[in-house]
Amino acid sequence: MSDINIVLIGFMGVGKSTVSEYLGKRYSMKTVEMDQIIEEREKMSIPDIFKTYGEEYFRDLETELLKELQSERNVVISCGGGTALRECNVAEMKKNGRVVLLTASPKLIYSRVKDIDDRPVLYGRKTVEGISELMEERREKYEAAADIVIQTDNKSVSTICEELMHSLTEMEE
Ligand code: S3P
């Protein structure tokens, strides 16, 4: 399985970065945090990128970065929560990767994001209902992109990663 990448997608606060870090350590894989690379390149936080240039500009940066990442192998790519919403991005993800959708309940997501203000998409909708609505809007696209879906509520990161690796191995057989 060492030539393929693991591409983690899913709603904000679902645990993509935590799972990515764990997989990286446990399976000695390089990890790529898309949001972080974009912020470093732009020398700006994501809220500032949205404010200064608008959401489309940010989305184009995501698409560009995903294309670049196709030269990588055996890496875990932790996407931003909106990356899988563009069809062309999903096509890039699938070139060398298996797409893993992490899901969690709106309540759990809310508890994780409620005190953090770095997600412009949640401005004005940071309630369980607001999150639930946006999640429903995105569900179809997330599910269409996914090769594997892992439900994460009430599971430890090690359990999530074991499940994920088990499903990936089954897929490759
Ligand atoms: C976004 C999710 C964020 C970040 C940006 C937009 C989204 O990433 O890319 O704020 O549209 O869902 P996380 O999922 O890592 O919070």
mmCIF file of C-alpha atoms and ligand atoms in Angstrom:
data_model
loop_
_atom_site.group_PDB
_atom_site.id
_atom_site.type_symbol
_atom_site.label_atom_id
_atom_site.label_comp_id
_atom_site.label_asym_id
_atom_site.label_seq_id
_atom_site.Cartn_x
_atom_site.Cartn_y
_atom_site.Cartn_z
ATOM 1 C CA MET A 1 0.000 0.000 0.000
ATOM 2 C CA SER A 2 3.061 2.209 0.143
ATOM 3 C CA ASP A 3 2.534 3.964 -3.218
ATOM 4 C CA ILE A 4 -0.804 5.452 -2.385
ATOM 5 C CA ASN A 5 -1.754 8.441 -0.315
ATOM 6 C CA ILE A 6 -4.415 8.559 2.359
ATOM 7 C CA VAL A 7 -6.627 11.592 1.812
ATOM 8 C CA LEU A 8 -8.680 12.625 4.831
ATOM 9 C CA ILE A 9 -11.843 14.602 4.170
ATOM 10 C CA GLY A 10 -14.826 15.643 6.264
ATOM 11 C CA PHE A 11 -16.482 18.460 8.123
ATOM 12 C CA MET A 12 -14.570 20.999 10.230
ATOM 13 C CA GLY A 13 -13.662 19.689 13.665
ATOM 14 C CA VAL A 14 -14.157 16.058 12.743
ATOM 15 C CA GLY A 15 -10.574 15.221 13.698
ATOM 16 C CA LYS A 16 -8.763 15.089 10.337
ATOM 17 C CA SER A 17 -5.581 16.658 11.717
ATOM 18 C CA THR A 18 -5.527 14.465 14.834
ATOM 19 C CA VAL A 19 -6.043 11.305 12.792
ATOM 20 C CA SER A 20 -3.412 12.425 10.290
ATOM 21 C CA GLU A 21 -0.838 13.019 13.015
ATOM 22 C CA TYR A 22 -1.549 9.637 14.593
ATOM 23 C CA LEU A 23 -1.330 7.775 11.263
ATOM 24 C CA GLY A 24 1.901 9.579 10.438
ATOM 25 C CA LYS A 25 3.541 8.481 13.675
ATOM 26 C CA ARG A 26 2.075 4.992 13.815
ATOM 27 C CA TYR A 27 2.796 4.051 10.195
ATOM 28 C CA SER A 28 5.843 6.272 9.579
ATOM 29 C CA MET A 29 4.113 8.234 6.871
ATOM 30 C CA LYS A 30 4.737 11.841 5.974
ATOM 31 C CA THR A 31 1.780 14.097 6.736
ATOM 32 C CA VAL A 32 0.536 17.131 4.837
ATOM 33 C CA GLU A 33 -1.791 19.648 6.456
ATOM 34 C CA MET A 34 -3.337 21.570 3.561
ATOM 35 C CA ASP A 35 -4.645 24.508 5.595
ATOM 36 C CA GLN A 36 -1.279 24.991 7.226
ATOM 37 C CA ILE A 37 0.627 24.965 3.922
ATOM 38 C CA ILE A 38 -1.771 27.515 2.442
ATOM 39 C CA GLU A 39 -1.383 29.788 5.482
ATOM 40 C CA GLU A 40 2.407 29.523 5.326
ATOM 41 C CA ARG A 41 2.521 30.259 1.618
ATOM 42 C CA GLU A 42 0.178 33.208 1.831
ATOM 43 C CA LYS A 43 1.738 34.375 5.104
ATOM 44 C CA MET A 44 -1.803 34.934 6.307
ATOM 45 C CA SER A 45 -4.332 33.145 8.468
ATOM 46 C CA ILE A 46 -7.325 31.528 6.742
ATOM 47 C CA PRO A 47 -9.759 34.132 8.140
ATOM 48 C CA ASP A 48 -7.488 36.867 6.710
ATOM 49 C CA ILE A 49 -7.295 35.132 3.315
ATOM 50 C CA PHE A 50 -11.119 34.932 3.220
ATOM 51 C CA LYS A 51 -11.439 38.564 4.317
ATOM 52 C CA THR A 52 -8.820 39.958 1.955
ATOM 53 C CA TYR A 53 -9.300 37.891 -1.207
ATOM 54 C CA GLY A 54 -12.602 36.052 -0.722
ATOM 55 C CA GLU A 55 -13.523 32.379 -0.494
ATOM 56 C CA GLU A 56 -13.033 31.556 -4.212
ATOM 57 C CA TYR A 57 -9.396 32.632 -3.995
ATOM 58 C CA PHE A 58 -8.883 30.257 -1.064
ATOM 59 C CA ARG A 59 -10.656 27.445 -2.937
ATOM 60 C CA ASP A 60 -8.376 27.974 -5.950
ATOM 61 C CA LEU A 61 -5.336 27.698 -3.671
ATOM 62 C CA GLU A 62 -6.683 24.382 -2.397
ATOM 63 C CA THR A 63 -7.111 23.073 -5.956
ATOM 64 C CA GLU A 64 -3.592 24.179 -6.938
ATOM 65 C CA LEU A 65 -2.079 22.549 -3.865
ATOM 66 C CA LEU A 66 -3.918 19.275 -4.426
ATOM 67 C CA LYS A 67 -2.576 19.151 -7.973
ATOM 68 C CA GLU A 68 0.960 19.666 -6.679
ATOM 69 C CA LEU A 69 0.509 16.937 -4.111
ATOM 70 C CA GLN A 70 0.056 14.353 -6.866
ATOM 71 C CA SER A 71 3.836 14.027 -7.017
ATOM 72 C CA GLU A 72 3.795 12.638 -3.455
ATOM 73 C CA ARG A 73 3.477 8.980 -2.490
ATOM 74 C CA ASN A 74 2.785 7.317 0.851
ATOM 75 C CA VAL A 75 1.651 10.532 2.533
ATOM 76 C CA VAL A 76 -1.370 11.327 4.648
ATOM 77 C CA ILE A 77 -3.103 14.433 3.296
ATOM 78 C CA SER A 78 -5.361 16.218 5.745
ATOM 79 C CA CYS A 79 -7.701 18.370 3.638
ATOM 80 C CA GLY A 80 -9.668 21.428 4.661
ATOM 81 C CA GLY A 81 -13.345 20.772 5.339
ATOM 82 C CA GLY A 82 -14.400 22.260 2.003
ATOM 83 C CA THR A 83 -11.780 20.642 -0.236
ATOM 84 C CA ALA A 84 -13.940 17.677 -1.255
ATOM 85 C CA LEU A 85 -16.781 19.938 -2.407
ATOM 86 C CA ARG A 86 -15.180 20.652 -5.788
ATOM 87 C CA GLU A 87 -15.445 17.751 -8.175
ATOM 88 C CA CYS A 88 -12.112 18.546 -9.804
ATOM 89 C CA ASN A 89 -10.460 18.300 -6.376
ATOM 90 C CA VAL A 90 -11.939 14.870 -5.790
ATOM 91 C CA ALA A 91 -10.561 13.747 -9.162
ATOM 92 C CA GLU A 92 -7.089 14.886 -8.037
ATOM 93 C CA MET A 93 -7.443 13.089 -4.688
ATOM 94 C CA LYS A 94 -8.292 9.851 -6.437
ATOM 95 C CA LYS A 95 -5.348 9.901 -8.827
ATOM 96 C CA ASN A 96 -2.954 8.443 -6.252
ATOM 97 C CA GLY A 97 -5.048 8.284 -3.137
ATOM 98 C CA ARG A 98 -7.774 6.596 -1.200
ATOM 99 C CA VAL A 99 -10.299 9.075 0.092
ATOM 100 C CA VAL A 100 -11.369 8.571 3.697
ATOM 101 C CA LEU A 101 -14.376 10.481 4.996
ATOM 102 C CA LEU A 102 -14.438 11.046 8.748
ATOM 103 C CA THR A 103 -17.848 11.842 10.218
ATOM 104 C CA ALA A 104 -19.079 13.030 13.613
ATOM 105 C CA SER A 105 -22.328 14.286 15.080
ATOM 106 C CA PRO A 106 -23.112 18.038 14.933
ATOM 107 C CA LYS A 107 -23.084 18.057 18.741
ATOM 108 C CA LEU A 108 -19.538 16.728 18.924
ATOM 109 C CA ILE A 109 -18.384 19.110 16.196
ATOM 110 C CA TYR A 110 -19.978 22.023 18.046
ATOM 111 C CA SER A 111 -18.204 21.131 21.289
ATOM 112 C CA ARG A 112 -14.890 21.196 19.428
ATOM 113 C CA VAL A 113 -15.322 24.391 17.435
ATOM 114 C CA LYS A 114 -17.365 26.565 19.789
ATOM 115 C CA ASP A 115 -14.448 28.405 21.406
ATOM 116 C CA ILE A 116 -12.287 28.763 18.301
ATOM 117 C CA ASP A 117 -12.798 31.573 15.818
ATOM 118 C CA ASP A 118 -10.572 30.546 12.927
ATOM 119 C CA ARG A 119 -13.207 29.096 10.589
ATOM 120 C CA PRO A 120 -14.884 31.803 8.475
ATOM 121 C CA VAL A 121 -17.418 29.332 7.068
ATOM 122 C CA LEU A 122 -18.877 28.978 10.557
ATOM 123 C CA TYR A 123 -19.247 32.696 11.239
ATOM 124 C CA GLY A 124 -22.905 33.311 12.083
ATOM 125 C CA ARG A 125 -23.810 29.619 12.194
ATOM 126 C CA LYS A 126 -21.844 28.343 15.152
ATOM 127 C CA THR A 127 -24.695 26.472 16.810
ATOM 128 C CA VAL A 128 -25.562 22.765 16.747
ATOM 129 C CA GLU A 129 -28.418 23.595 14.321
ATOM 130 C CA GLY A 130 -26.207 25.755 12.073
ATOM 131 C CA ILE A 131 -23.565 23.047 11.911
ATOM 132 C CA SER A 132 -26.166 20.378 11.292
ATOM 133 C CA GLU A 133 -27.635 22.359 8.372
ATOM 134 C CA LEU A 134 -24.279 22.930 6.702
ATOM 135 C CA MET A 135 -23.363 19.295 7.222
ATOM 136 C CA GLU A 136 -26.576 18.226 5.474
ATOM 137 C CA GLU A 137 -25.838 20.593 2.585
ATOM 138 C CA ARG A 138 -22.434 18.985 2.165
ATOM 139 C CA ARG A 139 -23.284 15.377 2.917
ATOM 140 C CA GLU A 140 -23.965 14.227 -0.641
ATOM 141 C CA LYS A 141 -20.675 15.572 -1.967
ATOM 142 C CA TYR A 142 -18.667 14.180 0.921
ATOM 143 C CA GLU A 143 -20.211 10.755 0.519
ATOM 144 C CA ALA A 144 -19.762 10.745 -3.254
ATOM 145 C CA ALA A 145 -16.065 11.508 -2.818
ATOM 146 C CA ALA A 146 -15.400 8.848 -0.182
ATOM 147 C CA ASP A 147 -13.858 5.441 -0.784
ATOM 148 C CA ILE A 148 -14.220 4.703 2.915
ATOM 149 C CA VAL A 149 -16.392 6.275 5.626
ATOM 150 C CA ILE A 150 -15.382 6.154 9.297
ATOM 151 C CA GLN A 151 -17.823 7.263 11.955
ATOM 152 C CA THR A 152 -15.809 8.730 14.832
ATOM 153 C CA ASP A 153 -18.216 9.488 17.720
ATOM 154 C CA ASN A 154 -17.215 7.741 20.949
ATOM 155 C CA LYS A 155 -14.081 6.261 19.433
ATOM 156 C CA SER A 156 -10.472 6.891 20.394
ATOM 157 C CA VAL A 157 -8.045 8.065 17.738
ATOM 158 C CA SER A 158 -6.272 4.698 17.852
ATOM 159 C CA THR A 159 -9.558 2.846 17.221
ATOM 160 C CA ILE A 160 -10.405 5.190 14.347
ATOM 161 C CA CYS A 161 -6.997 4.624 12.767
ATOM 162 C CA GLU A 162 -7.164 0.857 13.187
ATOM 163 C CA GLU A 163 -10.574 0.796 11.509
ATOM 164 C CA LEU A 164 -9.293 3.016 8.749
ATOM 165 C CA MET A 165 -6.229 0.876 8.050
ATOM 166 C CA HIS A 166 -8.292 -2.289 8.201
ATOM 167 C CA SER A 167 -10.757 -0.942 5.607
ATOM 168 C CA LEU A 168 -7.915 0.303 3.402
ATOM 169 C CA THR A 169 -6.166 -3.042 3.494
ATOM 170 C CA GLU A 170 -9.409 -4.823 2.619
ATOM 171 C CA MET A 171 -9.883 -2.463 -0.305
ATOM 172 C CA GLU A 172 -6.443 -3.232 -1.690
ATOM 173 C CA GLU A 173 -6.967 -6.997 -1.532
HETATM 174 C C1 S3P B 1 -13.300 24.973 5.706
HETATM 175 C C2 S3P B 1 -12.634 24.196 6.639
HETATM 176 C C3 S3P B 1 -11.359 24.597 7.251
HETATM 177 C C4 S3P B 1 -10.585 25.551 6.326
HETATM 178 C C5 S3P B 1 -11.471 26.701 5.921
HETATM 179 C C6 S3P B 1 -12.740 26.244 5.193
HETATM 180 C C7 S3P B 1 -14.615 24.501 5.176
HETATM 181 O O1 S3P B 1 -10.565 23.440 7.502
HETATM 182 O O2 S3P B 1 -10.094 24.892 5.205
HETATM 183 O O3 S3P B 1 -11.797 27.421 7.072
HETATM 184 O O4 S3P B 1 -15.138 25.086 4.220
HETATM 185 O O5 S3P B 1 -15.151 23.492 5.725
HETATM 186 P P1 S3P B 1 -10.828 22.424 8.743
HETATM 187 O O6 S3P B 1 -11.798 21.396 8.260
HETATM 188 O O7 S3P B 1 -9.480 21.825 8.983
HETATM 189 O O8 S3P B 1 -11.334 23.214 9.879
#
